[in-house]
Tab-separated table of C-alpha atoms in Angstrom:
chain	number	residue	atom	x	y	z
I	692	TYR	CA	128.088	26.141	207.297
I	693	GLN	CA	127.655	29.741	208.214
I	694	TYR	CA	124.096	31.002	207.811
I	695	GLU	CA	123.349	34.486	206.506
I	696	GLU	CA	121.038	36.425	208.732
I	697	LYS	CA	118.591	38.773	206.960
I	698	GLU	CA	116.964	41.737	208.655
I	699	VAL	CA	113.208	41.665	208.347
I	700	LYS	CA	111.338	44.987	208.639
I	701	LYS	CA	107.820	44.926	209.957
I	702	THR	CA	105.309	47.788	209.566
I	703	ARG	CA	102.571	48.398	212.089
I	704	ASN	CA	99.652	50.792	211.381
I	705	THR	CA	98.004	52.395	214.342
I	706	GLN	CA	94.813	54.483	213.891
I	707	ILE	CA	94.984	57.823	215.665
I	708	HIS	CA	91.754	59.494	216.712
I	709	PHE	CA	91.617	63.329	216.946
I	710	ASN	CA	89.036	66.184	216.909
I	711	PHE	CA	89.508	69.143	214.501
I	712	GLU	CA	88.523	72.492	215.965
I	713	HIS	CA	88.741	76.069	214.537
I	714	HIS	CA	87.849	79.510	215.789
I	715	GLY	CA	85.650	80.591	212.829
I	716	TYR	CA	81.873	80.354	212.471
I	717	GLY	CA	80.138	77.726	210.454
I	718	ALA	CA	78.151	78.427	207.281
I	719	LYS	CA	74.799	78.461	209.065
I	720	ARG	CA	76.046	80.823	211.729
I	721	ILE	CA	77.530	83.138	209.099
I	722	ASP	CA	74.252	83.210	207.114
I	723	ALA	CA	72.325	83.989	210.276
I	724	ASN	CA	74.685	86.857	211.146
I	725	VAL	CA	74.445	88.303	207.619
I	726	LYS	CA	70.649	88.269	207.793
I	727	ALA	CA	70.741	89.927	211.202
I	728	ALA	CA	73.068	92.641	209.885
I	729	ASP	CA	70.771	93.287	206.901
I	730	GLU	CA	67.794	93.602	209.189
I	731	MET	CA	69.627	96.095	211.403
I	732	CYS	CA	70.564	98.149	208.316
I	733	LYS	CA	66.913	98.225	207.253
I	734	GLN	CA	65.874	99.410	210.682
I	735	ASP	CA	68.559	102.105	210.624
I	736	ASN	CA	67.333	103.295	207.216
I	737	ILE	CA	63.762	103.477	208.472
I	738	ILE	CA	64.859	105.568	211.428
I	739	LEU	CA	66.903	107.817	209.121
I	740	GLU	CA	63.980	108.271	206.690
I	741	VAL	CA	61.705	109.207	209.577
I	742	LYS	CA	64.198	111.823	210.776
I	743	ILE	CA	64.564	113.250	207.246
I	744	MET	CA	60.786	113.526	206.762
I	745	ARG	CA	60.417	115.057	210.207
I	746	ASN	CA	63.093	117.606	209.299
I	747	HIS	CA	61.283	118.442	206.029
I	748	LEU	CA	58.049	119.064	207.921
I	749	GLU	CA	59.769	121.124	210.595
I	750	THR	CA	61.634	123.225	208.011
I	751	TYR	CA	58.472	123.856	206.009
I	752	VAL	CA	56.683	125.129	209.113
I	753	TYR	CA	59.495	127.529	210.017
I	754	ASP	CA	60.061	128.788	206.445
I	755	MET	CA	56.405	129.414	205.661
I	756	ARG	CA	55.717	131.099	208.981
I	757	ALA	CA	58.707	133.420	208.502
I	758	ALA	CA	57.673	134.205	204.904
I	759	LEU	CA	54.133	135.153	206.035
I	760	ASP	CA	55.125	137.500	208.852
I	761	PRO	CA	54.706	141.308	208.377
I	762	ILE	CA	58.063	141.621	206.570
I	763	GLY	CA	57.952	138.248	204.822
I	764	ASN	CA	58.109	137.765	201.052
I	765	TYR	CA	54.836	135.796	200.826
I	766	ARG	CA	52.568	137.938	203.006
I	767	GLN	CA	50.952	139.998	200.224
I	768	PHE	CA	50.346	136.903	198.110
I	769	MET	CA	47.764	135.453	200.529
I	770	LYS	CA	44.472	136.960	201.688
I	771	ASP	CA	44.281	138.044	205.317
I	772	ASP	CA	41.740	135.437	206.449
I	773	ALA	CA	43.466	132.601	204.580
I	774	ARG	CA	46.830	133.688	205.957
I	775	GLU	CA	45.578	133.685	209.553
I	776	GLU	CA	44.084	130.220	209.100
I	777	PHE	CA	47.322	128.906	207.592
I	778	LEU	CA	49.426	130.400	210.405
I	779	HIS	CA	47.172	128.693	212.940
I	780	ILE	CA	47.691	125.343	211.204
I	781	LEU	CA	51.450	125.919	211.131
I	782	ASN	CA	51.531	126.589	214.870
I	783	GLU	CA	49.453	123.498	215.594
I	784	THR	CA	51.777	121.405	213.449
I	785	GLU	CA	54.839	122.687	215.292
I	786	ASN	CA	53.297	121.753	218.646
I	787	TRP	CA	52.415	118.298	217.308
I	788	ILE	CA	56.000	117.685	216.121
I	789	TYR	CA	57.429	118.139	219.614
I	790	ASP	CA	54.620	116.248	221.338
I	791	GLU	CA	52.779	113.395	219.661
I	792	GLY	CA	55.031	113.552	216.628
I	793	GLU	CA	58.068	112.413	218.572
I	794	SER	CA	57.128	108.783	217.930
I	795	ALA	CA	55.210	109.209	214.652
I	796	ALA	CA	55.895	107.115	211.567
I	797	LYS	CA	57.277	108.424	208.282
I	798	ASP	CA	53.904	108.277	206.513
I	799	VAL	CA	52.311	110.448	209.195
I	800	TYR	CA	54.965	113.146	208.721
I	801	LYS	CA	54.450	112.918	204.963
I	802	GLN	CA	50.686	113.383	205.283
I	803	LYS	CA	51.193	116.410	207.511
I	804	LEU	CA	53.600	117.962	205.000
I	805	GLU	CA	51.274	117.361	202.042
I	806	HIS	CA	48.438	119.000	203.973
I	807	LEU	CA	50.535	122.132	204.576
I	808	GLU	CA	51.643	122.227	200.928
I	809	GLN	CA	48.011	122.532	199.828
I	810	PHE	CA	48.048	125.978	201.447
I	811	GLY	CA	51.651	127.004	200.896
I	812	GLU	CA	52.553	125.939	197.359
I	813	PRO	CA	50.015	128.210	195.571
I	814	VAL	CA	51.459	131.123	197.542
I	815	LYS	CA	54.960	130.225	196.396
I	816	LEU	CA	53.809	130.046	192.767
I	817	ARG	CA	52.240	133.511	192.970
I	818	TYR	CA	55.407	134.943	194.461
I	819	ARG	CA	57.617	133.380	191.775
I	820	PHE	CA	55.305	134.564	188.987
I	821	HIS	CA	55.286	138.189	190.105
I	822	ASP	CA	59.021	138.023	190.677
I	823	VAL	CA	59.738	137.296	186.989
I	824	PHE	CA	56.656	138.550	185.103
I	825	PRO	CA	57.643	142.256	184.952
I	826	PHE	CA	61.072	141.356	183.586
I	827	LYS	CA	59.703	138.836	181.056
I	828	ILE	CA	56.957	141.105	179.706
I	829	ASN	CA	59.330	144.076	179.406
I	830	GLU	CA	61.897	141.926	177.638
I	831	PHE	CA	59.294	140.728	175.147
I	832	GLU	CA	58.107	144.295	174.525
I	833	GLU	CA	61.690	145.370	173.824
I	834	PHE	CA	62.016	142.595	171.233
I	835	VAL	CA	58.810	143.723	169.532
I	836	ASN	CA	59.939	147.363	169.440
I	837	LYS	CA	63.405	146.464	168.169
I	838	PHE	CA	62.116	144.291	165.328
I	839	THR	CA	59.476	146.879	164.446
I	840	ALA	CA	62.169	149.543	164.068
I	841	GLN	CA	64.302	147.228	161.930
I	842	ALA	CA	61.352	146.262	159.725
I	843	SER	CA	60.446	149.925	159.201
I	844	GLU	CA	63.880	150.559	157.734
I	845	ILE	CA	63.521	147.956	154.970
I	846	PRO	CA	63.744	149.880	151.647
I	847	ASP	CA	61.161	149.465	148.922
I	848	ASP	CA	63.697	147.974	146.524
I	849	SER	CA	64.943	145.460	149.098
I	850	HIS	CA	65.472	141.814	148.271
I	851	ILE	CA	62.922	141.109	151.021
I	852	THR	CA	59.582	140.536	149.320
I	853	ALA	CA	56.394	142.447	150.087
I	854	GLU	CA	54.784	139.229	151.313
I	855	GLU	CA	57.602	138.702	153.812
I	856	LYS	CA	57.347	142.282	155.089
I	857	ASP	CA	53.579	141.947	155.502
I	858	GLU	CA	54.052	138.680	157.406
I	859	LEU	CA	56.557	140.286	159.775
I	860	PHE	CA	54.520	143.460	160.390
I	861	LYS	CA	51.390	141.414	161.017
I	862	SER	CA	53.184	139.307	163.658
I	863	LEU	CA	54.708	142.404	165.287
I	864	GLU	CA	51.347	144.163	165.544
I	865	GLU	CA	49.655	141.057	166.946
I	866	ASN	CA	52.359	140.543	169.594
I	867	ALA	CA	52.407	144.225	170.556
I	868	SER	CA	48.659	144.020	171.160
I	869	TRP	CA	49.126	140.810	173.194
I	870	VAL	CA	51.758	142.464	175.399
I	871	SER	CA	49.508	145.430	176.090
I	872	ASN	CA	46.506	143.239	176.941
I	873	ALA	CA	48.561	140.850	179.100
I	874	ARG	CA	49.986	143.696	181.165
I	875	ALA	CA	46.536	145.241	181.635
I	876	LEU	CA	44.794	141.960	182.500
I	877	GLN	CA	47.413	140.879	185.014
I	878	GLY	CA	47.548	144.340	186.545
I	879	ALA	CA	43.802	144.200	187.220
I	880	HIS	CA	44.235	141.129	189.454
I	881	ALA	CA	45.308	141.284	193.083
I	882	LEU	CA	48.587	139.742	194.149
I	883	HIS	CA	46.818	137.148	196.302
I	884	GLU	CA	44.927	135.839	193.244
I	885	ASP	CA	46.337	133.189	190.925
I	886	PRO	CA	48.035	134.600	187.788
I	887	ILE	CA	46.039	134.573	184.554
I	888	ILE	CA	48.995	135.043	182.184
I	889	ASP	CA	50.869	131.913	181.184
I	890	LEU	CA	54.639	132.483	181.253
I	891	VAL	CA	55.117	129.454	179.013
I	892	GLU	CA	52.979	131.089	176.304
I	893	LEU	CA	54.973	134.302	176.695
I	894	GLU	CA	58.248	132.450	176.108
I	895	GLN	CA	56.802	130.582	173.124
I	896	ARG	CA	55.661	133.847	171.550
I	897	ARG	CA	59.083	135.404	172.060
I	898	HIS	CA	60.936	132.477	170.489
I	899	LYS	CA	58.523	132.321	167.558
I	900	LEU	CA	58.859	136.060	166.874
I	901	GLN	CA	62.653	135.873	167.093
I	902	ALA	CA	62.750	133.026	164.587
I	903	LEU	CA	60.463	134.872	162.157
I	904	ALA	CA	62.412	138.141	162.429
I	905	LYS	CA	65.729	136.362	161.945
I	906	ARG	CA	64.456	134.541	158.861
I	907	ILE	CA	63.241	137.721	157.198
I	908	LEU	CA	65.549	140.477	158.458
I	909	ASP	CA	68.690	138.348	158.065
I	910	LYS	CA	67.719	137.056	154.649
I	911	PRO	CA	70.907	137.051	152.531
I	912	VAL	CA	71.102	139.384	149.541
I	913	PRO	CA	71.314	137.358	146.295
I	914	ALA	CA	74.437	137.787	144.148
I	915	LYS	CA	74.111	140.372	141.358
I	916	GLY	CA	75.071	137.916	138.613
I	917	ALA	CA	72.511	135.405	139.793
I	918	ALA	CA	69.819	138.076	139.940
I	919	LYS	CA	70.501	139.222	136.360
I	920	ALA	CA	70.553	135.648	135.094
I	921	ASN	CA	67.231	134.922	136.747
I	922	ALA	CA	65.709	138.093	135.287
I	923	ALA	CA	66.969	137.353	131.749
I	924	GLU	CA	66.014	133.688	131.737
I	925	PRO	CA	63.017	133.091	129.383
I	926	LYS	CA	59.998	131.273	130.661
I	927	GLY	CA	57.577	128.727	129.202
I	928	GLU	CA	57.282	128.522	125.423
I	929	GLU	CA	59.574	131.508	125.035
I	930	ALA	CA	62.456	129.391	126.283
I	931	LYS	CA	62.186	127.038	123.322
I	932	GLU	CA	64.496	127.880	120.438
I	933	GLU	CA	64.582	126.420	116.935
I	934	VAL	CA	67.746	124.429	116.324
I	935	PRO	CA	68.911	124.592	112.706
I	936	GLN	CA	68.827	121.221	110.953
I	937	SER	CA	71.425	119.872	108.567
I	938	GLU	CA	70.539	118.760	104.994
I	939	GLY	CA	70.582	115.121	106.082
I	940	GLU	CA	68.270	115.765	109.005
I	941	LYS	CA	65.852	117.656	106.731
I	942	ALA	CA	65.773	114.750	104.328
I	943	ASP	CA	65.085	112.294	107.120
I	944	SER	CA	62.251	114.472	108.357
I	945	GLU	CA	60.677	114.653	104.895
I	946	MET	CA	60.907	110.885	104.454
I	947	LYS	CA	59.231	110.311	107.791
I	948	GLY	CA	56.532	112.769	106.804
I	949	GLU	CA	55.871	110.853	103.574
């Protein structure tokens, strides 16, 4: 006999050992680097804030000192002795900035600036007030004069009532007196003193007067037909008219009466 030979395939498994390596950082290392970067950003911001506050203080010293010199805008709005004291403080602050202040913290710069503002900000307010007060008071006076002239031209037979005219004239007289007193009172005070007239009140008076004048002077004239109808319309008991009754209605009334 001839035997059949079969091919037998054998499989062999061999375990291969290897180490996996990569060039990136692990999660812990990444977290540590992120935290370090955040901390550096915070430190940079602190340094930047210190420089900004230092610049604010330095600018305030230069601006105020220039504004208080013989040709400065603020000089006349501060008394001589107070001005000399303030200039001395400004000079001392400038010297401190370039000496001990080189390594000062933000809060120290802020405290220095707030101390200077106690002297300088009232001076600024006085300057700003006197810069706009003449214009504002003159503008208000012009409004009063204009509305007074318009109110004087209202005819006696106008659709504007006597009560409305009295209300407008009373407001105009009161505001004209206020303007005169405000100008006199403020003029009696020196420029280096705080203002006694409130610009907010002045604006409120102007707006209130404008609204009142517009309501009365621009009051629309009623239509002629409507005016005649209103004049001819009976009032009260006179408006009741007797309505003629029919024979049936009369009979019903008599029966009800019985």
